[in-house]
XYZ file of N, CA and C in Angstrom:
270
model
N -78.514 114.855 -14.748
C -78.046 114.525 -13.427
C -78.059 113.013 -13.203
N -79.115 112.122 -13.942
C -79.019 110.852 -13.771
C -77.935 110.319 -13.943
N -77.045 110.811 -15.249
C -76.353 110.295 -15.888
C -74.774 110.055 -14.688
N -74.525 111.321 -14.200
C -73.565 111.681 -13.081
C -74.137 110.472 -11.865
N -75.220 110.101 -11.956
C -75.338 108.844 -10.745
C -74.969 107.981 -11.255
N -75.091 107.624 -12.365
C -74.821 106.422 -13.086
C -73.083 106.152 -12.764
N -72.967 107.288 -13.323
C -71.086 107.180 -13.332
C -70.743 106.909 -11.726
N -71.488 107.733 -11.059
C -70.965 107.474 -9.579
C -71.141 105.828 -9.371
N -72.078 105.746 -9.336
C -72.430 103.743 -9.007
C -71.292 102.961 -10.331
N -71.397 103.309 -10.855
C -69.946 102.349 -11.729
C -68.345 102.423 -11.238
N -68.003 103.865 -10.816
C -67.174 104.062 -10.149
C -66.387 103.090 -8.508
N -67.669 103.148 -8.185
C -67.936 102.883 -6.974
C -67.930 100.997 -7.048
N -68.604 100.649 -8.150
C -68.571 99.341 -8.591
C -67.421 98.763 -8.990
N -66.586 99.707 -9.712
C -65.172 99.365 -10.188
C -64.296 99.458 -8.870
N -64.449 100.486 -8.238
C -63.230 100.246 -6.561
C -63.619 98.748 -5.586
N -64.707 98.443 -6.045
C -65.084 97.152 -4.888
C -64.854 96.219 -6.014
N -64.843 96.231 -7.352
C -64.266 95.149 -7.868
C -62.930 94.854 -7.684
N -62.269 96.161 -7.947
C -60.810 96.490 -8.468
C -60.274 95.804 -7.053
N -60.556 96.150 -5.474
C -60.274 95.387 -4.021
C -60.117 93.873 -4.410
N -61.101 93.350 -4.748
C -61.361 91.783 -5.055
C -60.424 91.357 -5.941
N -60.285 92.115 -7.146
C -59.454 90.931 -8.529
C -58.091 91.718 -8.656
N -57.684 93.472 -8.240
C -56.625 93.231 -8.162
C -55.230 92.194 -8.422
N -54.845 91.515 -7.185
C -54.315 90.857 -7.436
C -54.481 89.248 -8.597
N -55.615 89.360 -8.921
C -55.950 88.261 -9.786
C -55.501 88.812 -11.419
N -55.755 89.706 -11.175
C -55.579 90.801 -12.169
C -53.802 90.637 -12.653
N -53.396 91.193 -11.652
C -51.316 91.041 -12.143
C -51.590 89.604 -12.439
N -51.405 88.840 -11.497
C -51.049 87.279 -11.744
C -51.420 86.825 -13.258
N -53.027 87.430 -13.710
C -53.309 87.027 -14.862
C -52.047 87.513 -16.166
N -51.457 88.429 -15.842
C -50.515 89.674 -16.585
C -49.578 89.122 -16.458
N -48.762 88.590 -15.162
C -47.579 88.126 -15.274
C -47.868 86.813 -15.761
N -48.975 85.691 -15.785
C -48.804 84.856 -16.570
C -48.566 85.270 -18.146
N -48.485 86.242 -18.905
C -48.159 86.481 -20.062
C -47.294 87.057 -20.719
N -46.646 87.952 -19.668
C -45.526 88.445 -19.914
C -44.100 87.933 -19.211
N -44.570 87.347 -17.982
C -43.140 86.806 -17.320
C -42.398 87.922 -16.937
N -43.029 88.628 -16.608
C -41.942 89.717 -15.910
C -43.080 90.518 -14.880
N -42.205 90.648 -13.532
C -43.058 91.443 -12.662
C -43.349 92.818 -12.916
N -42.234 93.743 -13.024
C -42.559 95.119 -13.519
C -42.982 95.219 -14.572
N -43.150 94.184 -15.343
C -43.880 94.853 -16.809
C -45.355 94.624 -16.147
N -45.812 93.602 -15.578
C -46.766 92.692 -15.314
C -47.753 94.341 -14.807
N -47.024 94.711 -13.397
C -47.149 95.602 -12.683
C -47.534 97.059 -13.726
N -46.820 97.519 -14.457
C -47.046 98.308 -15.296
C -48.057 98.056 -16.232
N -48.104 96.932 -17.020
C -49.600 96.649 -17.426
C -50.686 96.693 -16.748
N -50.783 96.014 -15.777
C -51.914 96.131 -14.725
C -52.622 97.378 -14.238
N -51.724 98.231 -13.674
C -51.931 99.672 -13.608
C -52.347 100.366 -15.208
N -51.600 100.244 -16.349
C -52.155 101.073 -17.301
C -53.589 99.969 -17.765
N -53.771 98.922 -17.516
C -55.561 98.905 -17.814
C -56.408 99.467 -16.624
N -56.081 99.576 -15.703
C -56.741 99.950 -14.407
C -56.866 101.328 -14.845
N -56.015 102.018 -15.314
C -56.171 103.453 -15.646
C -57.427 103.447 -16.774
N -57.064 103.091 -17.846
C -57.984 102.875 -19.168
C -59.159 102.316 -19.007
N -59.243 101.845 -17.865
C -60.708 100.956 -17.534
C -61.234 102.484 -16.766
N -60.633 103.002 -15.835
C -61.222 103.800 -15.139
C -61.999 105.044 -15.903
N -60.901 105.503 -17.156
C -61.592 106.120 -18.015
C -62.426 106.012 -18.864
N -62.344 104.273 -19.019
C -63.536 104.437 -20.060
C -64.753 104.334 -19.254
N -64.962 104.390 -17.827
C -66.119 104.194 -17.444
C -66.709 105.951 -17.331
N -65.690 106.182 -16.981
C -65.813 108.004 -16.747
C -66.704 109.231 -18.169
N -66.024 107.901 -19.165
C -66.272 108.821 -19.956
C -67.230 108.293 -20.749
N -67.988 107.051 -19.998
C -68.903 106.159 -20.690
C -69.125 105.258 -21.821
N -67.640 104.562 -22.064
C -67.181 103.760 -23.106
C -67.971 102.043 -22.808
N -67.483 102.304 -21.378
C -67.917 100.577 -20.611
C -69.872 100.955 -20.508
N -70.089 99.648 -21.075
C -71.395 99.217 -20.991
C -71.361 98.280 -19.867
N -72.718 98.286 -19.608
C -72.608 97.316 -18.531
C -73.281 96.349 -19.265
N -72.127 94.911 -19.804
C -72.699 94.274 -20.230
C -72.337 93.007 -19.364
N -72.526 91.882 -18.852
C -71.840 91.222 -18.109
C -71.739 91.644 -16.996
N -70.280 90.962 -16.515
C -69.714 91.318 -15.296
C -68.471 92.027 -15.198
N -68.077 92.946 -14.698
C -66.904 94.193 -14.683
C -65.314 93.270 -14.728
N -65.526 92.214 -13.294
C -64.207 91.995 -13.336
C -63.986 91.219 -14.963
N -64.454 90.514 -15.261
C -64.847 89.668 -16.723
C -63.870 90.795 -18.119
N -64.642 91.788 -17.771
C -64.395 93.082 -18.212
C -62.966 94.074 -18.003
N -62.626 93.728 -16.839
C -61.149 94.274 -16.312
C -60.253 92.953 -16.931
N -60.794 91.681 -16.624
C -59.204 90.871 -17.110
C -59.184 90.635 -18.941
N -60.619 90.529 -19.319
C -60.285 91.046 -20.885
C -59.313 92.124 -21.222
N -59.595 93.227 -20.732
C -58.702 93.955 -20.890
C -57.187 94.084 -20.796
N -57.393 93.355 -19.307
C -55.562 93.439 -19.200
C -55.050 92.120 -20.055
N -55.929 90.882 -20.098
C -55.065 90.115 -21.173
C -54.602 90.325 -22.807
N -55.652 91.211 -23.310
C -55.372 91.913 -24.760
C -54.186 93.051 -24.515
N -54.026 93.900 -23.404
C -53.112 94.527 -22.845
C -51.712 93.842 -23.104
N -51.918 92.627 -22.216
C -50.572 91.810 -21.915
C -49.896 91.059 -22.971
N -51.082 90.961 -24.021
C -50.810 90.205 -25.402
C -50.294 91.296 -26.104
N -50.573 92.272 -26.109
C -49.929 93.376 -27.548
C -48.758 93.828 -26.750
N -47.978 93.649 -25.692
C -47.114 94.101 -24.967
C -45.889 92.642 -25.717
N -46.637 91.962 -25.227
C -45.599 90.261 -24.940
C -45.488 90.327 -27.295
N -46.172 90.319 -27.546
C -46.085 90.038 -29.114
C -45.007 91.546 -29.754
N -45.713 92.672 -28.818
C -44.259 93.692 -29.361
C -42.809 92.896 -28.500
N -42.800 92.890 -27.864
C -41.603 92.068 -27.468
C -41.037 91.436 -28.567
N -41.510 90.481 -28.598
C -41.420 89.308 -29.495
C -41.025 89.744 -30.268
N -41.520 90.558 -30.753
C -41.281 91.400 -32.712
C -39.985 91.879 -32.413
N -39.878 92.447 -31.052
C -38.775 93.024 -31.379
C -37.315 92.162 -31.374
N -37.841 91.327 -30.324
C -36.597 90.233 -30.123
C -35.885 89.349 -31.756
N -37.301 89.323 -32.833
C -36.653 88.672 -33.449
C -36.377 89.462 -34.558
N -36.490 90.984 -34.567
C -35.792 91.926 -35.718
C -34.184 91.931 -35.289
C-alpha cells in the first residue's frame, strides 16, 4: 500500500510541475524542431511517457522532475529533428 502512496505523491508532483513548465516545455521543443505542431505533438508524447513511467515506476526520484521532463522532451525533439534530417537528405 505504501508503494500506491508513493505513486500518488509523484503523480500529484508531476501535475504541479507539469502547470509550471508546461509551456517552458513546448518552447524548449519548438526551439528544436521549428515547427509548432510537431513541437506540440512532441510535447504531449513526452508528457504521456513521463506520466507512465512514473506510474509504472521507471522515474526515480533523482533530482528535480521538471530537470527530468525537459531531458526528456529534448532527446524526444532530437530523435524527431535528426529523423527529419535523415530523411530530407535520402
Amino acid at each position: 500500500m505504501e508503494q500506491l502512496s508513493d505513486t500518488g505523491i509523484l503523480v500529484a508532483h508531476f501535475e504541479a510541475t507539469l502547470t509550471i513548465h508546461e509551456k517552458g516545455l513546448l518552447r524548449n521543443v519548438y526551439s528544436i524542431v521549428g515547427d509548432e505542431s510537431l513541437a506540440n505533438d512532441i510535447t504531449q508524447e513526452t508528457l504521456k511517457r513521463a506520466f507512465l513511467a512514473i506510474l509504472s515506476g521507471e522515474y526515480k526520484r533523482k533530482g528535480r522532475m521538471s530537470v527530468w521532463l525537459h531531458l526528456r522532451a529534448q532527446n524526444l525533439a532530437w530523435s524527431h529533428a535528426e529523423a527529419i534530417k535523415s530523411q530530407n537528405t535520402n
